[in-house]
Short mmCIF file of C-alpha atoms in Angstrom, two decimals:
data_model
loop_
_atom_site.label_atom_id
_atom_site.label_comp_id
_atom_site.label_asym_id
_atom_site.label_seq_id
_atom_site.Cartn_x
_atom_site.Cartn_y
_atom_site.Cartn_z
CA UNK Y 1 206.37 25.31 110.21
CA UNK Y 2 204.23 22.15 110.73
CA UNK Y 3 201.33 21.92 108.07
CA UNK Y 4 198.84 22.90 110.51
CA UNK Y 5 201.14 26.35 112.09
CA UNK Y 6 201.23 27.33 108.22
CA UNK Y 7 197.48 26.84 107.63
CA UNK Y 8 196.56 29.05 110.55
CA UNK Y 9 198.89 31.24 109.22
CA UNK Y 10 197.45 31.26 106.27
CA UNK Y 11 194.09 31.84 107.77
CA UNK Y 12 194.99 34.25 109.79
CA UNK Y 13 195.95 36.06 106.94
CA UNK Y 14 192.73 35.66 104.87
CA UNK Y 15 190.85 37.22 107.46
CA UNK Y 16 193.09 39.85 107.49
CA UNK Y 17 193.62 40.94 104.06
CA UNK Y 18 189.62 40.38 103.29
CA UNK Y 19 188.90 42.35 106.43
CA UNK Y 20 191.10 44.93 105.65
CA UNK Y 21 189.33 45.34 102.73
CA UNK Y 22 186.38 45.71 104.31
CA UNK Y 23 187.52 48.44 106.08
CA UNK Y 24 189.22 50.25 103.44
CA UNK Y 25 185.83 50.68 101.72
CA UNK Y 26 183.98 51.76 104.93
CA UNK Y 27 186.57 54.22 105.77
CA UNK Y 28 186.52 54.98 102.26
CA UNK Y 29 182.35 55.90 101.62
CA UNK Y 30 183.12 57.64 105.50
CA UNK Y 31 186.01 59.73 104.42
CA UNK Y 32 184.04 60.64 100.73
CA UNK Y 33 180.79 61.94 103.44
CA UNK Y 34 182.15 63.59 105.70
CA UNK Y 35 184.53 65.18 103.49
CA UNK Y 36 181.86 66.63 101.65
CA UNK Y 37 180.08 67.35 104.64
CA UNK Y 38 182.79 69.28 106.02
CA UNK Y 39 183.29 71.30 103.03
CA UNK Y 40 179.47 71.83 102.17
CA UNK Y 41 178.05 72.77 105.01
CA UNK Y 42 179.47 76.27 105.61
CA UNK Y 43 177.97 77.22 102.09
CA UNK Y 44 175.15 76.07 103.09
CA UNK Y 45 172.08 78.47 104.31
CA UNK Y 46 168.51 79.27 103.62
CA UNK Y 47 169.76 81.84 101.30
CA UNK Y 48 171.69 78.80 99.44
CA UNK Y 49 168.67 77.06 99.05
CA UNK Y 50 166.42 79.54 97.83
CA UNK Y 51 168.01 82.34 96.23
CA UNK Y 52 169.67 82.50 92.52
CA UNK Y 53 172.87 82.48 91.52
CA UNK Y 54 174.46 86.26 91.38
CA UNK Y 55 178.05 87.90 90.35
CA UNK Y 56 178.76 85.54 87.34
CA UNK Y 57 178.55 83.01 90.00
CA UNK Y 58 180.53 83.70 92.64
CA UNK Y 59 177.45 84.92 94.90
CA UNK Y 60 173.96 84.10 95.66
CA UNK Y 61 172.40 80.24 96.05
CA UNK Y 62 171.24 77.37 93.84
CA UNK Y 63 167.45 77.43 93.58
CA UNK Y 64 167.17 77.46 90.09
CA UNK Y 65 169.58 74.97 89.78
CA UNK Y 66 167.80 72.36 92.51
CA UNK Y 67 164.59 72.94 90.60
CA UNK Y 68 166.09 71.69 87.31
CA UNK Y 69 166.90 68.45 88.82
CA UNK Y 70 163.75 67.91 90.45
CA UNK Y 71 161.77 68.70 86.86
CA UNK Y 72 164.56 66.72 85.21
CA UNK Y 73 164.48 63.25 87.62
CA UNK Y 74 160.24 63.85 88.06
CA UNK Y 75 160.02 63.72 84.22
CA UNK Y 76 162.40 60.85 83.92
CA UNK Y 77 160.23 58.68 86.26
CA UNK Y 78 157.68 59.51 84.32
CA UNK Y 79 159.08 57.97 81.17
CA UNK Y 80 161.08 55.37 82.25
CA UNK Y 81 158.76 53.79 85.96
CA UNK Y 82 155.27 52.33 83.22
CA UNK Y 83 157.50 51.12 80.49
CA UNK Y 84 160.24 50.11 82.52
CA UNK Y 85 158.19 48.28 84.99
CA UNK Y 86 155.88 47.01 81.95
CA UNK Y 87 158.98 45.20 80.50
CA UNK Y 88 159.94 43.77 83.83
CA UNK Y 89 156.38 42.29 83.97
CA UNK Y 90 156.74 40.77 80.49
CA UNK Y 91 159.78 39.44 81.12
CA UNK Y 92 159.71 37.92 84.69
CA UNK Y 93 155.76 36.29 83.86
CA UNK Y 94 154.78 36.23 80.38
CA UNK Y 95 158.06 35.72 78.08
CA UNK Y 96 158.49 32.34 76.88
CA UNK Y 97 162.30 30.79 77.09
CA UNK Y 98 163.98 31.33 73.79
CA UNK Y 99 166.49 33.43 71.94
CA UNK Y 100 163.86 35.75 71.13
CA UNK Y 101 163.75 36.35 75.29
CA UNK Y 102 167.36 36.22 75.59
CA UNK Y 103 168.09 38.31 72.57
CA UNK Y 104 165.61 41.36 74.78
CA UNK Y 105 167.97 40.37 78.38
CA UNK Y 106 171.16 40.99 76.43
CA UNK Y 107 169.68 44.03 74.64
CA UNK Y 108 168.96 45.01 78.25
CA UNK Y 109 172.41 44.16 79.92
CA UNK Y 110 174.45 45.92 77.03
CA UNK Y 111 172.03 48.84 77.43
CA UNK Y 112 172.76 49.31 81.23
CA UNK Y 113 177.14 48.98 79.76
CA UNK Y 114 176.72 51.99 77.26
CA UNK Y 115 178.81 54.93 79.02
CA UNK Y 116 176.58 57.65 79.32
CA UNK Y 117 178.30 60.17 77.91
CA UNK Y 118 177.06 57.76 74.95
CA UNK Y 119 173.68 58.42 75.89
CA UNK Y 120 174.15 61.93 76.15
CA UNK Y 121 174.94 62.03 71.91
CA UNK Y 122 171.92 59.72 71.58
CA UNK Y 123 170.03 62.29 72.98
CA UNK Y 124 171.68 65.57 71.20
CA UNK Y 125 171.12 62.91 68.27
CA UNK Y 126 167.81 61.55 68.22
CA UNK Y 127 165.62 64.33 71.02
CA UNK Y 128 167.49 67.42 70.42
CA UNK Y 129 168.21 67.12 66.74
CA UNK Y 130 165.80 64.33 64.97
CA UNK Y 131 162.56 64.93 66.92
CA UNK Y 132 163.50 68.75 67.67
CA UNK Y 133 162.82 69.25 71.32
CA UNK Y 134 166.09 70.99 71.28
CA UNK Y 135 167.78 71.87 74.96
CA UNK Y 136 165.13 70.55 77.02
CA UNK Y 137 163.93 69.02 80.17
CA UNK Y 138 161.64 66.92 78.08
CA UNK Y 139 164.92 65.53 76.01
CA UNK Y 140 167.21 65.37 79.06
CA UNK Y 141 164.96 63.82 80.77
CA UNK Y 142 163.67 61.17 77.72
CA UNK Y 143 168.10 60.77 77.72
CA UNK Y 144 168.00 60.07 81.08
CA UNK Y 145 164.95 58.03 81.22
CA UNK Y 146 167.44 55.31 78.37
CA UNK Y 147 169.87 55.35 81.14
CA UNK Y 148 167.35 54.05 84.15
CA UNK Y 149 165.28 52.31 82.15
CA UNK Y 150 167.61 49.05 82.20
CA UNK Y 151 168.08 49.88 85.77
CA UNK Y 152 163.90 49.24 86.84
CA UNK Y 153 163.15 46.90 84.26
CA UNK Y 154 166.31 44.51 85.95
CA UNK Y 155 164.88 45.63 89.42
CA UNK Y 156 161.52 44.78 88.81
CA UNK Y 157 162.23 41.42 87.14
CA UNK Y 158 164.68 40.58 90.38
CA UNK Y 159 161.52 41.65 92.51
CA UNK Y 160 159.04 39.60 90.85
CA UNK Y 161 160.77 36.29 90.63
CA UNK Y 162 160.97 36.40 94.52
CA UNK Y 163 157.20 35.88 94.99
CA UNK Y 164 156.82 32.12 95.19
CA UNK Y 165 155.37 30.75 91.40
CA UNK Y 166 152.80 29.05 94.48
CA UNK Y 167 151.00 32.71 95.30
CA UNK Y 168 150.57 32.75 91.38
CA UNK Y 169 149.51 28.98 90.99
CA UNK Y 170 146.54 29.58 93.69
CA UNK Y 171 145.66 32.65 91.22
CA UNK Y 172 145.26 30.68 88.80
CA UNK Y 173 143.82 27.62 90.13
CA UNK Y 174 140.98 29.89 91.09
CA UNK Y 175 139.84 31.27 87.76
CA UNK Y 176 141.79 34.17 87.19
CA UNK Y 177 143.49 35.52 83.93
CA UNK Y 178 147.55 35.63 84.22
CA UNK Y 179 146.64 39.17 84.05
CA UNK Y 180 144.37 39.31 87.56
CA UNK Y 181 147.08 36.87 88.84
CA UNK Y 182 149.70 40.00 88.46
CA UNK Y 183 148.04 43.26 89.13
CA UNK Y 184 146.43 41.71 92.27
CA UNK Y 185 148.71 38.95 93.64
CA UNK Y 186 152.26 39.58 92.70
CA UNK Y 187 152.70 43.38 91.73
CA UNK Y 188 151.19 44.27 95.49
CA UNK Y 189 153.42 41.85 97.06
CA UNK Y 190 156.78 42.96 94.11
CA UNK Y 191 156.30 46.70 95.21
CA UNK Y 192 158.38 47.28 97.42
CA UNK Y 193 161.12 45.77 95.50
CA UNK Y 194 160.18 47.66 92.73
CA UNK Y 195 159.82 51.09 93.81
CA UNK Y 196 163.33 50.49 95.67
CA UNK Y 197 164.94 49.43 92.88
CA UNK Y 198 164.21 52.53 90.42
CA UNK Y 199 164.54 54.84 93.28
CA UNK Y 200 168.04 53.82 92.85
CA UNK Y 201 168.05 53.69 89.30
CA UNK Y 202 166.57 57.51 89.66
CA UNK Y 203 169.04 58.60 91.88
CA UNK Y 204 171.86 57.70 89.76
CA UNK Y 205 170.23 59.46 87.26
CA UNK Y 206 170.06 62.11 89.38
CA UNK Y 207 173.53 62.45 89.48
CA UNK Y 208 174.86 62.11 86.03
CA UNK Y 209 176.01 64.98 83.65
CA UNK Y 210 176.91 63.44 80.82
CA UNK Y 211 173.45 62.64 79.74
CA UNK Y 212 172.05 66.43 80.16
CA UNK Y 213 175.50 67.92 78.92
CA UNK Y 214 174.37 68.32 75.42
CA UNK Y 215 170.13 67.26 76.40
CA UNK Y 216 168.47 69.67 78.89
CA UNK Y 217 171.90 71.94 81.70
CA UNK Y 218 172.24 75.15 80.65
CA UNK Y 219 175.27 77.04 82.14
CA UNK Y 220 173.34 79.99 83.77
CA UNK Y 221 169.72 80.74 83.17
CA UNK Y 222 167.96 83.64 84.42
CA UNK Y 223 164.23 82.33 84.85
CA UNK Y 224 162.82 78.77 85.93
CA UNK Y 225 162.07 76.68 83.48
CA UNK Y 226 157.99 77.68 82.23
CA UNK Y 227 157.33 74.34 80.30
CA UNK Y 228 158.73 70.85 79.50
CA UNK Y 229 160.68 73.06 76.72
CA UNK Y 230 162.36 74.91 78.71
CA UNK Y 231 166.47 73.91 79.13
CA UNK Y 232 167.20 74.17 82.54
CA UNK Y 233 170.57 74.35 84.79
CA UNK Y 234 171.12 71.22 87.03
CA UNK Y 235 173.10 70.10 90.13
CA UNK Y 236 175.60 67.59 88.65
CA UNK Y 237 176.17 70.25 85.56
CA UNK Y 238 176.58 73.04 88.12
CA UNK Y 239 179.25 71.82 89.71
CA UNK Y 240 180.82 70.94 86.59
CA UNK Y 241 180.55 74.34 85.61
CA UNK Y 242 181.53 75.48 88.71
CA UNK Y 243 185.19 73.76 88.74
CA UNK Y 244 186.11 74.12 85.57
CA UNK Y 245 185.07 77.07 84.23
CA UNK Y 246 184.85 79.87 87.08
CA UNK Y 247 187.47 81.30 87.99
CA UNK Y 248 188.26 82.32 91.85
CA UNK Y 249 184.55 81.02 92.44
CA UNK Y 250 184.19 80.29 96.47
CA UNK Y 251 184.61 76.68 97.24
CA UNK Y 252 181.68 76.84 100.14
CA UNK Y 253 179.50 77.34 96.81
CA UNK Y 254 180.86 74.69 94.95
CA UNK Y 255 181.33 72.08 97.77
CA UNK Y 256 177.51 73.26 98.81
CA UNK Y 257 176.60 72.36 95.88
CA UNK Y 258 177.56 68.65 96.27
CA UNK Y 259 176.60 68.79 99.37
CA UNK Y 260 172.82 69.57 98.22
CA UNK Y 261 173.33 66.96 95.62
CA UNK Y 262 174.26 63.98 97.72
CA UNK Y 263 171.87 64.30 100.75
CA UNK Y 264 169.34 64.36 98.13
CA UNK Y 265 170.31 61.44 96.71
CA UNK Y 266 171.06 59.73 100.21
CA UNK Y 267 167.81 61.14 101.47
CA UNK Y 268 166.09 59.29 98.25
CA UNK Y 269 167.75 55.85 98.74
CA UNK Y 270 167.25 56.13 102.87
CA UNK Y 271 163.82 56.55 101.86
CA UNK Y 272 163.62 53.15 99.57
CA UNK Y 273 164.80 51.54 102.42
CA UNK Y 274 162.88 52.42 105.30
CA UNK Y 275 159.30 52.06 103.57
CA UNK Y 276 160.89 48.48 102.13
CA UNK Y 277 161.68 47.25 105.72
CA UNK Y 278 157.99 48.31 106.74
CA UNK Y 279 156.91 46.62 103.95
CA UNK Y 280 158.52 43.64 104.67
CA UNK Y 281 157.37 43.24 108.51
CA UNK Y 282 153.65 43.80 106.57
CA UNK Y 283 154.52 41.37 104.38
CA UNK Y 284 156.20 37.70 104.62
CA UNK Y 285 156.14 34.44 103.34
CA UNK A 1 124.02 12.46 76.59
CA UNK A 2 122.56 14.33 79.78
CA UNK A 3 120.33 13.00 81.56
CA UNK A 4 117.88 14.68 84.30
CA UNK A 5 120.94 12.86 86.64
CA UNK A 6 123.46 14.16 85.24
CA UNK A 7 122.39 17.82 86.24
CA UNK A 8 121.63 17.39 89.48
CA UNK A 9 124.71 15.44 90.25
CA UNK A 10 127.48 17.00 88.58
CA UNK A 11 131.40 17.21 88.87
CA UNK A 12 132.23 13.58 87.47
CA UNK A 13 135.30 13.45 85.04
CA UNK A 14 135.90 10.56 82.11
CA UNK A 15 139.49 10.00 81.23
CA UNK A 16 139.79 8.20 78.43
CA UNK A 17 143.73 7.45 77.48
CA UNK A 18 145.11 10.20 79.14
CA UNK A 19 149.00 10.89 78.22
CA UNK A 20 151.37 13.99 79.22
CA UNK A 21 154.75 14.53 77.49
CA UNK A 22 156.90 17.61 78.49
CA UNK A 23 158.81 18.38 76.01
CA UNK A 24 159.75 15.20 73.76
CA UNK A 25 159.48 13.43 77.73
CA UNK A 26 156.65 11.16 77.91
CA UNK A 27 155.42 10.93 81.77
CA UNK A 28 152.23 9.59 81.83
CA UNK A 29 150.35 7.55 78.78
CA UNK A 30 147.47 5.59 78.09
CA UNK A 31 145.47 6.34 81.80
CA UNK A 32 141.76 6.05 81.08
CA UNK A 33 139.06 6.42 84.29
CA UNK A 34 136.25 6.93 85.98
CA UNK A 35 135.83 9.98 88.60
CA UNK A 36 132.44 9.73 89.84
CA UNK A 37 130.95 12.09 91.46
CA UNK A 38 130.25 13.13 95.25
CA UNK A 39 132.97 11.06 95.93
CA UNK A 40 136.65 10.60 96.66
CA UNK A 41 138.91 9.42 94.53
CA UNK A 42 142.30 9.02 95.52
CA UNK A 43 145.55 8.64 93.53
CA UNK A 44 148.16 6.54 94.85
CA UNK A 45 151.67 5.51 93.92
CA UNK A 46 155.63 6.07 94.66
CA UNK A 47 156.91 9.38 93.99
CA UNK A 48 157.26 9.98 90.60
CA UNK A 49 154.22 7.95 89.31
CA UNK A 50 152.84 11.42 87.86
CA UNK A 51 149.97 11.29 90.30
CA UNK A 52 150.32 15.58 90.48
CA UNK A 53 150.81 15.74 86.97
CA UNK A 54 147.09 13.93 86.30
CA UNK A 55 145.74 15.72 88.65
CA UNK A 56 147.27 19.03 87.27
CA UNK A 57 145.69 17.93 83.89
CA UNK A 58 142.24 18.19 85.33
CA UNK A 59 142.16 21.68 86.25
CA UNK A 60 144.54 22.35 82.42
CA UNK A 61 147.36 23.30 85.00
CA UNK A 62 149.61 21.80 82.74
CA UNK A 63 149.14 24.29 80.75
CA UNK A 64 150.62 26.95 82.85
CA UNK A 65 153.91 24.98 82.43
CA UNK A 66 154.32 26.03 79.12
CA UNK A 67 155.88 22.41 77.98
CA UNK A 68 153.40 20.27 78.70
CA UNK A 69 151.09 19.04 75.93
CA UNK A 70 148.46 16.34 76.43
CA UNK A 71 146.90 13.46 74.95
CA UNK A 72 143.68 11.64 75.37
CA UNK A 73 140.65 13.04 76.19
CA UNK A 74 139.35 14.82 79.40
CA UNK A 75 135.34 14.61 79.56
CA UNK A 76 133.89 16.62 82.82
CA UNK A 77 130.31 15.99 82.82
CA UNK A 78 130.36 14.95 78.95
CA UNK A 79 132.43 18.16 78.32
CA UNK A 80 135.53 17.82 76.82
CA UNK A 81 138.15 19.95 78.80
CA UNK A 82 140.98 20.37 76.16
CA UNK A 83 138.31 21.33 73.33
CA UNK A 84 140.22 24.33 71.67
CA UNK A 85 136.84 26.13 72.37
CA UNK A 86 137.31 25.48 76.09
CA UNK A 87 138.36 27.98 78.13
CA UNK A 88 140.92 26.45 81.34
CA UNK A 89 140.17 29.99 82.94
CA UNK A 90 136.14 29.30 83.38
CA UNK A 91 137.23 25.33 84.14
CA UNK A 92 139.14 26.42 87.01
CA UNK A 93 136.23 27.67 88.56
CA UNK A 94 134.61 24.39 88.56
CA UNK A 95 137.37 22.68 89.42
CA UNK A 96 139.08 23.89 92.11
CA UNK A 97 142.88 22.92 93.39
CA UNK A 98 144.41 22.73 97.09
CA UNK A 99 148.10 22.59 96.91
CA UNK A 100 150.77 20.73 98.56
CA UNK A 101 151.87 23.50 101.06
CA UNK A 102 149.09 26.30 102.62
CA UNK A 103 149.69 29.24 100.28
CA UNK A 104 147.35 31.92 100.90
CA UNK A 105 147.82 34.88 100.24
CA UNK A 106 148.78 37.78 101.07
CA UNK A 107 146.21 39.69 102.02
CA UNK A 108 143.28 39.18 104.99
CA UNK A 109 141.36 36.11 105.77
CA UNK A 110 138.28 37.53 104.22
CA UNK A 111 139.87 38.60 101.28
CA UNK A 112 141.37 35.26 100.83
CA UNK A 113 137.88 33.47 100.42
CA UNK A 114 136.62 36.59 98.74
CA UNK A 115 139.28 36.46 95.68
CA UNK A 116 137.50 33.70 93.92
CA UNK A 117 134.35 35.47 93.46
CA UNK A 118 135.38 38.94 93.34
CA UNK A 119 137.10 37.38 90.57
CA UNK A 120 134.05 36.67 88.78
CA UNK A 121 132.94 40.13 89.34
CA UNK A 122 131.15 39.30 92.55
CA UNK A 123 130.95 42.92 94.19
CA UNK A 124 128.27 43.23 96.53
CA UNK A 125 129.18 43.17 100.19
CA UNK A 126 125.86 41.25 101.68
CA UNK A 127 126.90 38.58 98.95
CA UNK A 128 130.48 38.34 99.43
CA UNK A 129 129.86 38.16 103.10
CA UNK A 130 127.85 35.31 103.22
CA UNK A 131 130.27 32.93 100.62
CA UNK A 132 133.07 34.08 103.16
CA UNK A 133 130.73 33.03 106.07
CA UNK A 134 129.48 29.68 103.86
CA UNK A 135 132.40 28.92 102.08
CA UNK A 136 135.13 28.95 105.32
CA UNK A 137 131.87 26.67 107.37
CA UNK A 138 132.16 24.36 105.01
CA UNK A 139 136.06 24.44 105.46
CA UNK A 140 135.32 24.14 109.37
CA UNK A 141 137.02 27.53 109.75
CA UNK A 142 134.74 29.54 110.59
CA UNK A 143 134.49 29.10 114.08
CA UNK A 144 138.19 29.91 114.85
CA UNK A 145 137.80 32.62 112.46
CA UNK A 146 134.90 34.73 112.85
CA UNK A 147 136.05 37.36 114.37
CA UNK A 148 139.00 37.93 113.20
CA UNK A 149 138.18 37.92 109.08
CA UNK A 150 140.35 40.94 109.02
CA UNK A 151 143.58 39.52 110.33
CA UNK A 152 146.46 38.71 107.83
CA UNK A 153 146.17 35.06 106.59
CA UNK A 154 149.59 34.40 107.56
CA UNK A 155 148.84 34.76 111.56
CA UNK A 156 146.93 31.12 111.27
CA UNK A 157 148.73 28.36 111.73
CA UNK A 158 149.29 25.78 108.90
CA UNK A 159 146.22 23.57 109.80
CA UNK A 160 144.14 26.65 109.59
CA UNK A 161 145.94 27.83 106.67
CA UNK A 162 144.81 25.26 104.55
CA UNK A 163 141.62 25.16 105.71
CA UNK A 164 141.37 28.62 104.75
CA UNK A 165 142.23 27.33 101.23
CA UNK A 166 140.08 25.01 101.20
CA UNK A 167 137.45 27.71 101.88
CA UNK A 168 139.09 29.92 99.26
CA UNK A 169 138.73 26.92 96.89
CA UNK A 170 135.36 26.46 97.68
CA UNK A 171 134.26 29.76 96.98
CA UNK A 172 133.64 29.22 93.86
CA UNK A 173 131.70 26.84 94.20
CA UNK A 174 133.71 24.09 91.92
CA UNK A 175 132.39 21.21 91.44
CA UNK A 176 135.12 19.30 91.36
CA UNK A 177 137.62 20.22 94.12
CA UNK A 178 141.47 18.48 93.33
CA UNK A 179 143.60 18.11 96.52
CA UNK A 180 147.87 17.56 96.06
CA UNK A 181 148.98 16.26 99.36
CA UNK A 182 146.75 18.71 101.67
CA UNK A 183 148.01 17.13 105.00
CA UNK A 184 151.50 16.14 103.65
CA UNK A 185 152.65 19.38 105.96
CA UNK A 186 150.30 19.43 108.38
CA UNK A 187 150.64 17.76 111.98
CA UNK A 188 148.45 14.92 112.89
CA UNK A 189 145.95 17.04 114.70
CA UNK A 190 145.52 19.32 111.57
CA UNK A 191 145.81 16.09 109.57
CA UNK A 192 142.52 14.99 111.23
CA UNK A 193 140.54 17.76 110.54
CA UNK A 194 141.33 18.41 107.03
CA UNK A 195 139.80 14.99 106.74
CA UNK A 196 137.01 15.53 108.96
CA UNK A 197 136.55 18.08 106.25
CA UNK A 198 136.90 16.46 103.10
CA UNK A 199 134.45 13.41 104.74
CA UNK A 200 131.62 16.27 104.83
CA UNK A 201 132.94 17.96 101.57
CA UNK A 202 132.04 14.90 99.02
CA UNK A 203 128.06 15.11 100.36
CA UNK A 204 128.00 18.20 97.23
CA UNK A 205 131.81 18.28 95.54
CA UNK A 206 133.80 15.74 93.52
CA UNK A 207 137.22 15.37 95.48
CA UNK A 208 140.24 14.07 93.59
CA UNK A 209 143.10 13.64 95.86
CA UNK A 210 146.81 12.84 95.50
CA UNK A 211 148.14 10.95 98.69
CA UNK A 212 151.90 9.26 99.91
CA UNK A 213 149.64 7.93 102.54
CA UNK A 214 148.00 4.79 102.15
CA UNK A 215 146.21 5.14 105.60
CA UNK A 216 144.97 8.27 104.75
CA UNK A 217 143.61 6.85 101.56
CA UNK A 218 142.00 3.95 103.13
CA UNK A 219 140.19 6.34 105.88
CA UNK A 220 138.82 8.66 103.51
CA UNK A 221 138.40 7.77 99.76
CA UNK A 222 135.41 5.71 98.18
CA UNK A 223 137.38 4.68 94.99
CA UNK A 224 141.52 4.61 94.88
CA UNK A 225 143.98 5.10 91.40
CA UNK A 226 146.91 2.91 91.41
CA UNK A 227 149.63 4.58 89.35
CA UNK A 228 153.38 3.43 89.31
CA UNK A 229 156.44 3.94 87.01
CA UNK A 230 158.14 0.34 86.82
CA UNK A 231 161.44 2.09 84.85
CA UNK A 232 162.50 6.02 83.95
CA UNK A 233 162.31 5.48 80.07
CA UNK A 234 158.84 4.38 80.23
CA UNK A 235 156.11 6.45 81.55
CA UNK A 236 153.65 6.26 84.23
CA UNK A 237 150.50 4.02 83.81
CA UNK A 238 147.45 3.57 85.41
CA UNK A 239 147.89 -0.28 87.01
CA UNK A 240 144.42 0.09 88.57
CA UNK A 241 141.49 1.50 89.96
CA UNK A 242 139.08 0.18 92.00
CA UNK A 243 136.40 0.14 95.08
CA UNK A 244 139.10 1.39 98.20
CA UNK A 245 137.71 -1.33 100.39
CA UNK A 246 138.11 -4.07 97.68
CA UNK A 247 141.48 -2.50 96.26
CA UNK A 248 143.37 -2.22 100.23
CA UNK A 249 141.96 -5.89 100.99
CA UNK A 250 141.75 -8.09 98.03
CA UNK A 251 144.01 -5.93 95.35
CA UNK A 252 143.57 -7.24 91.73
CA UNK A 253 147.63 -6.87 91.16
CA UNK A 254 150.20 -7.97 92.24
CA UNK A 255 152.37 -4.58 91.91
CA UNK A 256 149.37 -3.28 93.91
CA UNK A 257 149.75 -5.46 96.98
CA UNK A 258 153.28 -5.36 97.32
CA UNK A 259 152.81 -1.34 97.29
CA UNK A 260 150.24 -0.96 99.69
CA UNK A 261 151.53 -3.57 102.02
CA UNK A 262 154.45 -1.30 101.77
CA UNK A 263 156.93 -3.70 100.15
CA UNK A 264 158.45 -0.58 98.04
CA UNK A 265 157.56 2.63 97.42
#
């Protein structure tokens, strides 16, 4: 082979390998999705979505399970969004570059790297036992909020960083304070990015089992939760229970539950993406 | 020291031995000059000679850069604007700024102009309407946009956007407007319009303009200050300041002559 032929061969090989990797990813994602839909769809019915489990989990629907997860996510959002967005604003707009800020950033990326089961143990120790919230929506949502916070902080910081410094300068030069500049100019422009990033963080929390294992989720509960101190059933934990603890359970129920969880999370991401692209068309620079 | 004359005509700066240091590096040093009211003062000089840095001292925008220290004294109508008790936020309502690139906010034309007055707490619709119309008229944009005040500012052309930014700066009724190469990103016709606007504005406000364009400085300014940084080791300084016509026909310093005749820079 001449040098040119060899170069051309390597070029073809590079296209082939990188392309194959891309195709593999798409195929894996598609397979996963299609498999869940095919296995789950037969179990989905109006009754499945609106009835409680019965017959020792082998019959009935998952209505309280869905409600439990919705409560958990709503309260997780309530706890993590204000703090996460505020911390992101502080880091992006106010914090001076220095060792303290570097330490905060390091802490945040460490928080993001902690395994979720460790958050579960942490939540058990702090919220369930020490603060005596018991196994409850409150304890579970606080634990999930710890898990989601770094994602929201990072998303907020990234979104704020996208806003040209021109705009901040223009506002400051008109006699606006830093805070007015942030809430009138910077935040509205960064809103779509913050919301999208936060929703991705929250949808990850929706699918987590480990953090709620000791802090919120129960095997079976007859009534719907009536306060934030109630324990709840939750989709990921329900799947885990069905898969490991219930012998002779029908496949339809377990795959149907999985499909509901995946569909819910996907719906959130799609809504976030659609909203963002609408905002993008409205605001550009 | 305030005389009756100074009360009616405001917006004069006195700079006394002004220096700017970023961290450990001194960018400009020893600048002393007077900026007269209701006139256009041009800051000229080659790239990196500290023109924009000096401009940003006048509305304390250097404060926002974190590590900048300003030495010497800068007096606006006799008051030291770097005094401890002087609030930079208040200063910036008296000293407006127009930037190099048009930077309207992502909102309507009306809201852009009303931003400054609203920041000062003006909420009455009629009052805001009046300020918006007056400011846009002064920046020579009113005729083009009076029917489209609810239009998004980004739908305007570059030149229109810059005149919008001038209107936005005028809406707080400043005594001084700082302009940092306001026409450098614009086409010749838009540049012409901006220059016409500046000529009309100086009846009521003091204008300090940084420009790279010698002809522009000669056309629009009453006073010209020439700045230079001779080596990277030494800070930039003010070579000379004087009446524009005298400076361009008979410069007092060889370096000024070399620069304005285009031998360097």
